Coordinates of C-alpha atoms and ligand atoms in Angstrom, one line a residue:
M1 CA 0.0 0.0 0.0
K2 CA 1.1 3.5 -0.7
K3 CA 2.1 5.2 2.5
W4 CA -0.5 7.5 4.0
M5 CA 2.0 10.4 4.1
D6 CA 2.8 9.9 0.4
L7 CA -0.9 10.0 -0.4
L8 CA -1.1 13.4 1.4
R9 CA 2.1 14.5 -0.3
E10 CA 0.7 13.8 -3.7
E11 CA -2.2 16.2 -2.9
T12 CA 0.0 19.0 -1.6
V13 CA 2.5 18.6 -4.5
A14 CA -0.4 18.8 -7.0
A15 CA -1.7 21.9 -5.2
F16 CA 1.7 23.7 -5.3
V17 CA 2.2 22.9 -8.9
E18 CA -1.3 24.0 -9.8
A19 CA -0.5 27.3 -8.1
G20 CA 2.6 27.7 -10.1
Y21 CA 5.3 26.6 -7.6
D22 CA 7.9 23.9 -7.7
A23 CA 6.7 20.4 -6.7
K24 CA 9.5 20.2 -4.1
Y25 CA 7.6 22.6 -1.9
G26 CA 4.7 20.2 -1.4
M27 CA 6.2 18.6 1.6
V28 CA 4.1 17.2 4.5
N29 CA 5.0 16.2 8.0
V30 CA 3.1 15.0 11.0
S31 CA 2.2 18.1 13.0
N32 CA 4.2 18.8 16.1
R33 CA 1.1 20.6 17.4
P34 CA -1.5 17.9 17.4
D35 CA -3.8 20.2 19.3
L36 CA -4.0 22.5 16.2
C37 CA -3.9 20.0 13.3
Q38 CA -2.9 16.5 12.3
F39 CA -0.4 17.3 9.5
Q40 CA 1.5 20.3 8.4
C41 CA 3.0 21.6 5.2
N42 CA 5.9 24.1 5.6
G43 CA 6.4 24.4 1.9
A44 CA 5.2 28.0 1.6
L45 CA 7.9 29.2 4.0
A46 CA 10.5 27.4 1.9
A47 CA 9.1 28.7 -1.4
A48 CA 9.0 32.3 -0.1
K49 CA 12.7 32.8 -0.7
E50 CA 12.7 31.5 -4.3
Y51 CA 9.5 33.4 -5.3
H52 CA 10.1 36.6 -3.4
K53 CA 6.7 36.5 -1.8
A54 CA 5.3 36.5 1.7
P55 CA 5.0 32.9 2.9
L56 CA 1.5 33.6 4.2
A57 CA 0.5 34.9 0.7
I58 CA 1.7 31.7 -0.9
A59 CA 0.0 29.5 1.8
E60 CA -3.2 31.4 1.2
E61 CA -3.0 30.7 -2.5
I62 CA -2.7 27.0 -1.8
V63 CA -5.7 26.8 0.6
P64 CA -8.5 26.9 -2.0
I65 CA -6.8 24.4 -4.2
L66 CA -6.0 21.9 -1.5
S67 CA -9.4 22.2 0.0
K68 CA -10.8 20.5 -3.1
S69 CA -8.7 17.4 -2.2
P70 CA -10.8 14.4 -1.0
Y71 CA -8.3 13.8 1.8
F72 CA -8.7 17.0 3.7
E73 CA -11.4 18.2 6.0
K74 CA -9.7 21.4 6.8
V75 CA -6.8 23.3 5.2
E76 CA -5.7 26.5 7.0
A77 CA -3.0 29.0 6.3
V78 CA -1.5 30.4 9.5
R79 CA 1.2 32.8 10.4
P80 CA 4.0 33.0 9.3
G81 CA 3.0 30.7 6.4
F82 CA 2.2 27.2 7.7
L83 CA -0.5 25.1 6.2
N84 CA -2.3 23.2 8.9
L85 CA -4.0 20.1 7.6
T86 CA -6.8 18.0 9.0
C87 CA -7.8 14.8 7.3
K88 CA -11.2 13.5 6.5
N89 CA -12.2 10.8 9.0
E90 CA -13.7 8.7 6.3
M91 CA -10.4 8.7 4.4
L92 CA -8.5 7.6 7.5
A93 CA -11.1 4.9 8.2
A94 CA -10.9 3.7 4.6
Y95 CA -7.1 3.5 4.8
V96 CA -7.3 1.5 8.0
N97 CA -9.8 -0.9 6.5
E98 CA -7.5 -1.4 3.5
M99 CA -4.6 -2.1 6.0
A100 CA -6.8 -4.7 7.6
A101 CA -7.1 -6.6 4.3
A102 CA -3.6 -6.1 3.1
A103 CA -0.6 -8.3 3.7
Q104 CA 1.6 -7.1 6.5
F105 CA -0.9 -4.3 7.2
G106 CA 0.1 -2.6 4.1
A107 CA 3.9 -2.6 4.7
E108 CA 5.2 -3.6 1.3
K109 CA 8.1 -5.9 0.6
A110 CA 11.1 -4.4 -1.2
E111 CA 10.8 -4.6 -5.0
N112 CA 14.5 -5.4 -5.3
P113 CA 15.4 -7.5 -2.3
R114 CA 19.0 -7.2 -1.1
T115 CA 21.0 -10.0 0.4
I116 CA 21.9 -8.9 3.9
I117 CA 24.4 -10.6 6.2
I118 CA 23.9 -9.8 9.8
D119 CA 26.8 -10.7 12.1
Y120 CA 25.5 -10.6 15.6
G121 CA 25.6 -12.5 18.9
G122 CA 29.4 -13.0 18.6
P123 CA 29.8 -15.1 21.7
N124 CA 33.1 -16.8 22.4
V125 CA 33.1 -20.5 22.7
A126 CA 33.8 -21.8 26.2
K127 CA 33.5 -18.4 27.8
P128 CA 30.3 -17.9 29.6
L129 CA 27.7 -15.8 27.7
H130 CA 27.5 -12.6 29.7
V131 CA 25.5 -9.4 29.5
G132 CA 28.0 -7.9 27.1
H133 CA 26.7 -10.3 24.5
L134 CA 23.1 -9.7 25.4
R135 CA 22.8 -6.5 23.5
S136 CA 24.3 -7.8 20.3
A137 CA 21.9 -10.8 20.4
V138 CA 18.8 -8.7 21.2
I139 CA 19.5 -5.8 18.8
G140 CA 20.8 -8.1 16.0
E141 CA 17.7 -10.3 16.2
A142 CA 15.4 -7.3 16.0
V143 CA 17.3 -5.8 13.0
K144 CA 17.2 -9.2 11.3
R145 CA 13.4 -9.3 11.7
I146 CA 13.0 -5.7 10.6
C147 CA 15.1 -6.3 7.4
R148 CA 13.2 -9.5 6.6
F149 CA 9.8 -7.7 7.1
A150 CA 11.0 -5.2 4.6
G151 CA 11.4 -8.0 2.1
H152 CA 15.1 -8.6 2.1
N153 CA 17.0 -11.9 2.1
V154 CA 18.6 -11.8 5.5
I155 CA 21.2 -14.2 6.8
G156 CA 21.9 -14.0 10.5
D157 CA 25.3 -15.4 11.4
V158 CA 26.4 -15.9 15.0
H159 CA 30.1 -15.8 14.1
L160 CA 31.4 -17.7 17.1
G161 CA 34.7 -16.8 18.5
D162 CA 36.5 -20.2 18.5
W163 CA 40.0 -19.6 17.4
G164 CA 41.8 -17.5 19.9
L165 CA 44.0 -17.9 22.9
Q166 CA 41.0 -19.0 25.0
M167 CA 41.3 -22.3 23.3
G168 CA 44.9 -22.7 24.1
L169 CA 44.2 -21.7 27.7
I170 CA 41.5 -24.4 28.1
I171 CA 43.7 -27.0 26.5
T172 CA 46.6 -26.1 28.8
E173 CA 44.5 -26.3 31.9
L174 CA 42.9 -29.6 30.9
K175 CA 46.3 -31.0 30.3
K176 CA 47.3 -30.0 33.8
R177 CA 44.2 -31.5 35.3
Q178 CA 43.9 -34.7 33.2
P179 CA 47.3 -35.4 31.7
D180 CA 46.4 -39.0 30.9
L181 CA 43.7 -38.1 28.4
P182 CA 44.6 -39.5 24.9
Y183 CA 44.4 -36.0 23.4
F184 CA 47.7 -35.2 25.0
D185 CA 49.4 -38.4 23.9
A186 CA 51.4 -37.6 20.8
D187 CA 51.7 -41.3 19.9
F188 CA 47.9 -41.9 20.1
T189 CA 46.6 -43.0 16.7
G190 CA 43.3 -44.5 17.6
E191 CA 39.8 -43.0 17.7
Y192 CA 39.3 -40.3 20.3
P193 CA 36.3 -40.8 22.7
A194 CA 33.0 -39.5 21.4
E195 CA 32.1 -38.1 24.9
A196 CA 33.7 -34.8 25.9
P197 CA 35.9 -35.0 29.0
F198 CA 34.1 -32.1 30.7
T199 CA 30.6 -30.7 31.2
I200 CA 29.5 -27.2 30.3
G201 CA 29.7 -26.4 34.0
E202 CA 33.3 -27.5 34.2
L203 CA 34.2 -25.7 31.0
E204 CA 32.8 -22.4 32.3
E205 CA 34.9 -22.8 35.4
I206 CA 38.1 -23.7 33.5
Y207 CA 38.3 -20.7 31.3
P208 CA 38.2 -18.0 33.9
Y209 CA 40.5 -20.0 36.1
A210 CA 43.1 -20.5 33.4
N211 CA 42.8 -16.9 32.2
A212 CA 43.4 -15.6 35.7
F213 CA 46.3 -18.0 36.3
S214 CA 48.0 -17.1 33.0
K215 CA 48.1 -13.4 34.1
T216 CA 50.5 -14.3 37.0
H217 CA 52.3 -17.2 35.4
P218 CA 54.2 -16.3 32.2
E219 CA 55.4 -19.8 31.6
Y220 CA 51.7 -21.0 31.7
L221 CA 50.7 -18.3 29.3
E222 CA 53.6 -19.3 27.0
E223 CA 52.3 -22.9 27.0
A224 CA 48.8 -21.7 26.2
H225 CA 50.2 -19.7 23.2
Q226 CA 52.0 -22.7 22.1
A227 CA 48.9 -24.9 22.4
T228 CA 46.9 -22.3 20.4
Y229 CA 49.6 -22.3 17.7
E230 CA 49.6 -26.1 17.6
L231 CA 45.8 -26.2 17.4
Q232 CA 45.8 -23.8 14.6
N233 CA 48.4 -25.9 12.8
G234 CA 46.6 -29.1 12.9
N235 CA 47.6 -31.0 16.2
R236 CA 45.2 -33.9 16.0
G237 CA 44.5 -34.3 19.7
Y238 CA 43.9 -30.6 20.2
L239 CA 41.6 -30.4 17.2
A240 CA 39.6 -33.3 18.7
L241 CA 39.4 -31.4 22.1
W242 CA 38.5 -28.2 20.3
Q243 CA 35.6 -30.0 18.6
H244 CA 34.4 -31.2 22.0
I245 CA 34.6 -27.7 23.4
I246 CA 32.6 -26.4 20.5
N247 CA 29.9 -29.1 20.8
V248 CA 29.4 -28.6 24.5
S249 CA 29.5 -24.8 24.2
V250 CA 27.2 -24.6 21.2
S251 CA 24.4 -26.6 22.7
D252 CA 24.5 -24.5 25.8
L253 CA 24.6 -21.3 23.7
K254 CA 21.6 -22.5 21.6
R255 CA 19.6 -23.1 24.8
N256 CA 20.5 -19.6 26.1
Y257 CA 19.5 -17.9 22.9
E258 CA 16.3 -19.9 22.6
N259 CA 15.3 -18.5 26.0
L260 CA 15.7 -15.1 24.5
N261 CA 13.8 -15.9 21.3
V262 CA 17.0 -15.4 19.3
T263 CA 17.8 -17.8 16.4
F264 CA 20.6 -17.8 13.9
D265 CA 20.5 -19.0 10.3
L266 CA 24.2 -19.8 10.5
W267 CA 26.4 -21.0 13.2
K268 CA 29.6 -20.2 11.5
K269 CA 32.8 -19.8 13.4
E270 CA 36.0 -17.8 13.2
S271 CA 37.8 -21.0 12.4
D272 CA 35.7 -21.5 9.2
A273 CA 37.5 -18.5 7.7
Q274 CA 41.0 -19.9 8.3
P275 CA 41.2 -21.9 5.0
Y276 CA 40.8 -18.6 3.2
I277 CA 43.7 -16.9 4.9
P278 CA 46.7 -18.1 2.9
D279 CA 45.2 -17.0 -0.5
L280 CA 44.1 -13.7 1.0
V281 CA 47.5 -12.9 2.3
Q282 CA 49.1 -13.8 -1.1
Y283 CA 46.6 -11.7 -2.9
L284 CA 47.1 -8.7 -0.7
K285 CA 50.9 -9.0 -1.3
D286 CA 50.7 -9.7 -5.0
E287 CA 48.3 -6.8 -5.7
G288 CA 50.6 -4.5 -3.8
Y289 CA 47.9 -3.6 -1.2
A290 CA 49.9 -4.8 1.8
H291 CA 53.4 -3.9 2.8
I292 CA 55.8 -4.7 5.6
S293 CA 55.9 -2.2 8.4
E294 CA 58.1 -2.8 11.5
G295 CA 58.0 -6.5 10.5
A296 CA 54.3 -6.8 10.3
L297 CA 52.2 -7.1 7.2
V298 CA 49.8 -4.1 7.0
V299 CA 47.4 -2.3 4.6
D300 CA 47.3 1.5 4.9
V301 CA 43.7 2.6 5.2
K302 CA 44.0 6.3 6.1
E303 CA 42.3 8.8 3.8
E304 CA 43.0 12.4 3.2
T305 CA 39.8 13.6 4.6
D306 CA 40.4 11.9 7.9
T307 CA 40.2 14.2 10.9
K308 CA 41.4 11.5 13.3
E309 CA 44.3 9.1 13.0
I310 CA 43.2 5.8 11.4
P311 CA 46.0 3.3 11.9
P312 CA 46.9 0.8 9.2
C313 CA 45.0 -2.5 9.2
M314 CA 47.3 -5.3 10.4
I315 CA 47.1 -8.5 8.5
L316 CA 50.0 -10.6 10.0
K317 CA 52.0 -9.9 13.1
S318 CA 55.8 -9.8 12.8
D319 CA 56.0 -13.5 13.9
G320 CA 53.5 -14.4 11.1
A321 CA 50.6 -15.0 13.4
T322 CA 47.1 -14.0 12.2
L323 CA 44.8 -11.6 14.1
Y324 CA 41.2 -10.8 14.7
N325 CA 41.5 -8.6 11.6
T326 CA 42.8 -11.4 9.5
T327 CA 39.9 -13.6 10.5
D328 CA 37.3 -10.9 9.8
L329 CA 38.8 -10.1 6.4
A330 CA 38.9 -13.8 5.5
T331 CA 35.3 -14.2 6.7
I332 CA 34.4 -11.4 4.3
V333 CA 36.1 -13.4 1.5
E334 CA 34.1 -16.4 2.5
R335 CA 30.8 -14.5 2.7
E336 CA 31.4 -13.0 -0.7
K337 CA 31.9 -16.5 -2.1
L338 CA 29.0 -18.2 -0.4
F339 CA 26.4 -15.4 -0.3
D340 CA 27.5 -12.4 -2.4
P341 CA 25.8 -10.0 0.0
D342 CA 24.7 -6.5 -0.9
T343 CA 24.9 -5.4 2.7
Y344 CA 26.9 -6.4 5.7
I345 CA 25.7 -5.4 9.2
Y346 CA 27.9 -6.0 12.2
V347 CA 26.1 -5.6 15.6
V348 CA 29.0 -5.2 17.9
D349 CA 30.0 -3.1 21.0
K350 CA 30.7 0.4 19.8
R351 CA 34.2 0.3 21.2
Q352 CA 35.1 -1.8 18.2
G353 CA 34.1 1.1 15.9
L354 CA 37.5 2.1 14.9
Y355 CA 38.5 -1.5 14.3
F356 CA 35.5 -2.0 11.9
E357 CA 36.3 1.2 10.2
Q358 CA 39.7 -0.2 9.4
I359 CA 38.2 -3.5 8.2
F360 CA 35.6 -1.9 6.0
R361 CA 38.2 0.4 4.4
C362 CA 40.6 -2.5 3.9
A363 CA 37.8 -4.6 2.3
K364 CA 36.8 -1.8 -0.1
K365 CA 40.3 -0.7 -0.9
C366 CA 41.6 -4.2 -1.6
K367 CA 38.4 -5.0 -3.6
L368 CA 37.4 -7.9 -1.4
V369 CA 33.9 -6.6 -1.8
P370 CA 32.4 -4.6 -4.7
A371 CA 32.6 -0.8 -4.4
E372 CA 28.8 -0.6 -4.0
T373 CA 28.6 -3.0 -1.1
E374 CA 27.0 -1.5 1.9
M375 CA 29.0 -2.1 5.1
I376 CA 27.3 -1.0 8.3
F377 CA 28.7 -1.0 11.7
L378 CA 25.8 -1.0 14.3
G379 CA 27.8 -0.2 17.4
F380 CA 25.9 -0.4 20.7
G381 CA 26.6 1.2 24.0
T382 CA 27.1 -0.3 27.4
M383 CA 24.5 -1.6 29.7
N384 CA 25.1 0.2 33.0
G385 CA 24.0 -0.5 36.5
K386 CA 22.1 2.2 38.5
D387 CA 25.5 3.6 39.6
G388 CA 26.1 4.5 35.9
K389 CA 29.0 2.0 35.7
P390 CA 29.0 -1.1 33.5
F391 CA 26.5 -3.6 34.9
K392 CA 27.9 -5.9 37.6
T393 CA 26.4 -8.4 40.0
R394 CA 26.0 -7.6 43.6
D395 CA 29.3 -9.3 44.4
G396 CA 31.0 -7.2 41.7
G397 CA 31.3 -9.9 39.0
V398 CA 30.0 -9.8 35.4
M399 CA 26.5 -11.1 35.6
R400 CA 25.8 -14.2 33.5
L401 CA 23.0 -14.0 31.1
E402 CA 21.2 -17.0 32.6
N403 CA 21.1 -15.4 36.0
L404 CA 20.0 -12.1 34.6
I405 CA 17.0 -13.8 32.8
A406 CA 16.2 -15.7 36.0
E407 CA 16.3 -12.5 38.1
I408 CA 14.0 -10.5 35.8
K409 CA 11.7 -13.5 35.4
G410 CA 11.5 -13.7 39.2
A411 CA 10.6 -10.0 39.5
V412 CA 7.8 -10.5 37.0
Y413 CA 6.6 -13.7 38.7
D414 CA 6.3 -11.9 42.0
K415 CA 4.3 -9.1 40.4
I416 CA 1.9 -11.5 38.7
M417 CA 1.3 -13.6 41.9
E418 CA 0.8 -10.4 44.0
N419 CA -2.5 -9.5 42.5
R420 CA -3.7 -12.4 40.4
Q421 CA -5.0 -15.8 41.0
M422 CA -3.4 -18.4 38.8
T423 CA -1.5 -21.7 39.1
E424 CA 2.2 -21.7 39.6
E425 CA 2.9 -23.3 36.3
E426 CA 0.8 -20.7 34.5
A427 CA 2.5 -17.8 36.3
D428 CA 5.9 -19.4 35.5
E429 CA 5.2 -19.6 31.8
I430 CA 3.8 -16.0 31.8
A431 CA 6.7 -14.7 33.8
R432 CA 9.1 -16.2 31.3
K433 CA 7.5 -14.5 28.3
V434 CA 7.0 -11.2 30.1
G435 CA 10.4 -11.3 31.7
V436 CA 12.1 -11.7 28.3
A437 CA 10.0 -9.0 26.9
A438 CA 10.9 -6.7 29.8
L439 CA 14.6 -7.4 29.3
K440 CA 14.6 -7.0 25.5
Y441 CA 12.3 -4.0 25.4
G442 CA 14.3 -2.3 28.1
D443 CA 17.2 -2.6 25.8
L444 CA 15.6 -2.0 22.4
S445 CA 13.7 1.1 23.4
N446 CA 17.0 3.0 23.6
Q447 CA 18.8 4.1 20.6
A448 CA 21.4 1.3 20.2
S449 CA 24.5 3.5 20.3
K450 CA 23.5 4.9 23.6
D451 CA 24.5 3.5 27.0
Y452 CA 21.5 2.6 29.1
I453 CA 20.7 1.8 32.7
F454 CA 19.5 -1.6 33.6
D455 CA 16.7 -1.0 36.0
I456 CA 14.7 -4.1 36.8
E457 CA 12.1 -2.2 38.6
R458 CA 11.4 0.1 35.7
F459 CA 11.7 -2.6 33.0
T460 CA 9.2 -4.9 34.7
S461 CA 6.6 -2.2 35.4
F462 CA 3.2 -2.7 33.8
D463 CA 3.0 1.0 33.3
G464 CA 5.0 3.3 31.1
N465 CA 7.3 2.6 28.2
T466 CA 8.0 -1.0 29.0
G467 CA 7.6 -4.5 27.5
P468 CA 5.1 -5.6 30.0
Y469 CA 2.9 -2.6 29.3
I470 CA 2.8 -3.4 25.6
L471 CA 2.1 -7.1 26.3
Y472 CA -0.6 -6.1 28.8
T473 CA -2.3 -4.0 26.1
I474 CA -2.3 -7.0 23.8
V475 CA -3.7 -9.2 26.4
R476 CA -6.4 -6.7 27.2
I477 CA -7.5 -6.5 23.5
K478 CA -7.4 -10.3 23.2
S479 CA -9.7 -10.7 26.2
I480 CA -12.2 -8.2 24.8
L481 CA -12.3 -10.1 21.6
K482 CA -12.7 -13.3 23.4
K483 CA -15.7 -11.9 25.3
Y484 CA -17.1 -10.6 22.1
E485 CA -16.9 -14.0 20.5
E486 CA -18.6 -15.5 23.5
M487 CA -21.4 -13.0 23.0
G488 CA -21.7 -14.5 19.5
G489 CA -20.2 -11.5 17.8
S490 CA -18.7 -11.9 14.3
Y491 CA -15.9 -10.1 12.5
D492 CA -17.4 -9.1 9.2
A493 CA -17.8 -5.4 10.0
K494 CA -15.4 -2.6 9.0
V495 CA -14.0 0.3 10.9
S496 CA -16.7 2.9 10.8
S497 CA -16.2 6.2 8.9
E498 CA -18.1 7.9 11.7
V499 CA -15.0 8.3 13.8
N500 CA -15.4 9.6 17.4
E501 CA -12.9 11.7 19.2
S502 CA -11.2 8.9 21.1
E503 CA -10.9 6.7 18.0
L504 CA -9.2 9.4 15.9
P505 CA -5.8 9.4 17.6
L506 CA -5.8 5.6 17.2
L507 CA -6.5 5.8 13.4
L508 CA -3.9 8.5 13.0
K509 CA -1.3 6.3 14.7
L510 CA -2.3 3.2 12.6
V511 CA -2.0 4.9 9.3
G512 CA 1.7 5.6 10.1
F513 CA 2.6 2.0 10.4
N514 CA 4.2 1.3 7.1
E515 CA 6.1 4.5 7.2
M516 CA 7.5 3.5 10.6
T517 CA 8.6 0.0 9.4
Q518 CA 10.3 1.6 6.4
T519 CA 12.2 4.1 8.6
A520 CA 13.1 1.3 11.1
Y521 CA 14.6 -0.6 8.2
E522 CA 16.4 2.3 6.6
E523 CA 17.9 3.4 9.9
K524 CA 18.3 -0.2 11.3
A525 CA 16.6 1.2 14.3
P526 CA 14.5 -1.1 16.5
H527 CA 13.9 1.8 18.9
K528 CA 11.6 3.3 16.2
V529 CA 9.4 0.3 16.5
C530 CA 9.4 0.6 20.3
Q531 CA 8.4 4.3 20.1
Y532 CA 5.6 3.5 17.7
V533 CA 4.3 0.5 19.5
Y534 CA 4.3 2.5 22.8
E535 CA 2.4 5.4 21.2
L536 CA -0.1 3.0 19.6
A537 CA -0.6 1.2 23.0
N538 CA -1.2 4.6 24.6
A539 CA -3.7 5.6 22.0
F540 CA -5.5 2.3 22.4
N541 CA -5.6 2.6 26.2
S542 CA -7.1 6.1 26.1
F543 CA -9.7 4.9 23.6
Y544 CA -10.4 1.9 25.9
H545 CA -10.9 4.1 28.9
E546 CA -13.2 6.6 27.1
T547 CA -15.3 4.2 25.2
K548 CA -17.9 1.5 26.0
I549 CA -16.9 -1.2 23.6
L550 CA -18.7 -4.4 24.5
A551 CA -21.4 -2.5 26.4
E552 CA -22.1 -0.4 23.3
E553 CA -25.8 -1.0 22.5
D554 CA -25.7 0.1 18.9
E555 CA -24.6 -3.2 17.3
A556 CA -23.1 -1.7 14.2
K557 CA -21.1 0.7 16.2
R558 CA -19.9 -2.1 18.5
A559 CA -18.9 -4.2 15.5
G560 CA -17.0 -1.2 14.0
Y561 CA -15.0 -0.9 17.3
I562 CA -14.2 -4.5 17.2
A563 CA -12.9 -4.2 13.6
L564 CA -10.7 -1.4 14.8
L565 CA -9.5 -3.5 17.8
K566 CA -8.6 -6.3 15.4
V567 CA -6.3 -4.0 13.4
V568 CA -4.7 -2.5 16.5
L569 CA -4.1 -6.0 17.9
G570 CA -2.5 -7.2 14.6
V571 CA -0.3 -4.2 14.4
L572 CA 0.8 -4.4 18.0
E573 CA 1.6 -8.1 17.5
T574 CA 3.5 -7.5 14.3
C575 CA 5.6 -4.9 16.1
C576 CA 6.3 -7.3 19.0
D577 CA 7.3 -9.9 16.4
L578 CA 9.8 -7.4 14.9
L579 CA 11.3 -6.9 18.3
G580 CA 11.4 -10.6 19.0
I581 CA 9.0 -10.6 21.9
E582 CA 5.9 -12.7 22.5
A583 CA 2.7 -12.0 24.3
P584 CA 1.2 -14.5 26.7
E585 CA -2.5 -15.3 26.5
K586 CA -3.2 -13.7 29.8
M587 CA -1.2 -11.9 32.5
Ligands
LIG1 N1 33.5 -12.4 19.5 C1 33.7 -11.0 19.5 C2 33.7 -10.4 20.9 O1 33.3 -11.1 21.9 C3 32.6 -10.3 18.7 C4 32.6 -10.7 17.3 C5 32.0 -9.7 16.4 N2 31.9 -10.0 15.0 C6 33.0 -9.9 14.2 N3 32.8 -10.3 13.0 N4 34.2 -9.5 14.6 O2 34.1 -9.3 21.1

């Protein structure tokens, strides 16, 4: 469906042209003074300069022309030259009825779908998933859904960190603890056991221990480096151990992500890019992109217009070792080969911004990707505690995601049990859904790049701009519809063109839906969905408080309200789906 705003714009453009002005002045926006009008055109102010006329005079010329349009109830010229526009209710209602019948409530799919790779999640194997990875998973999942809704081919890749020193540390520590395992026997030629020699619990304990130990024991650290090197160069026993570590870790990660309603299309790993490295390095050398600087192989990526220093992108260290950079560039080579993406989106902590700037420049300069490929770094800020410092647990440690979910779920559970009668199982299931929504919405409602404060009290509140408030609104509508069905009501009516005052803000919000999803896609901005869904929920709740719905005696009127509720429900649910949150049946 054409966007509502575009329909209005067509009218204003035609009016400006008819009055002898350039089409570009027929711009329209949502009014920032909703008490005065619904929409506004500031074109006369802009045209005044070019045409050397008073803005108000121009606006006054437009009024009689625009008043003929079927869309507007009222067109007014006001000082210093604004055009205040009020739409005809019947046009709004007709548009909403059209939305009700259209796919995706009238949000069209892209005509030319792009192939988009989203690199998000980015957990590191064997290291516990912590809140630092929460944001990437939550934001990336929403961005994936928003892009898909807009009609693009989206591939979400978790891009596991599985190739660094953490592997060497774990191997070294395991060797110390269980030296007799066959993985450490160089003469072992048989089949390694199918069962991993550790559980996820042990694995999670080993890494922090080994990491801390290596900080004070240089010889241990050296051993871990050596083990990493041997792993990366094909030590058979270490590779078998590494495979165990991945298997145990991945099933744990999948469970964690599932709890968050986050799913990946690809479970690729840093190690998957390793086979591409030798050719990549050769290519960079042969084409003269890379040169040796202080022993290391680097690609210069600074540009004349830079205002800050952009250091060269390092490809190989002076000892020939590869780096995070090398892996990311090789991953790009692999993604080009497998998927030929039009767009890359990396959802990573914004502190890696400079790093990705180097990677993007290097990829473009060295023609690893076509010049027109879009490379987007979606950097997110830090989740802080109430003290404004990065979020920690009460004992000062980094909070594990699992505990965080459990904590927020507990808070919701208490709230539900406080004032409602339901079984424990029911409350448990509801608390899970609502808790996840509280957590995700609390994150997504902020612009991703900003830091935000994790406030369990606020996030789980049933009032205000929170996940539970949105879900509560959905549940409320569902229960009205259920009662309506029990009364024998049917759904064949349409939203009435006789719009009352409390319905109007709801219609005005609904007609902006497809514009909002488009903007959220263009800006890769889940917070735009949150803002919209919150405003829509507010508009609905005001309507609900001011209107007798089921108690309305006029049957046609009641059926019209129900038709409206249906659209509101559908749009609210669609928005929740874009955010990756689910509503329970009751709460
Ligand atoms: N594993 C990395 C980390 O924990 C994030 C990976 C981000 N993605 C990438 N392609 N580098 O910091």
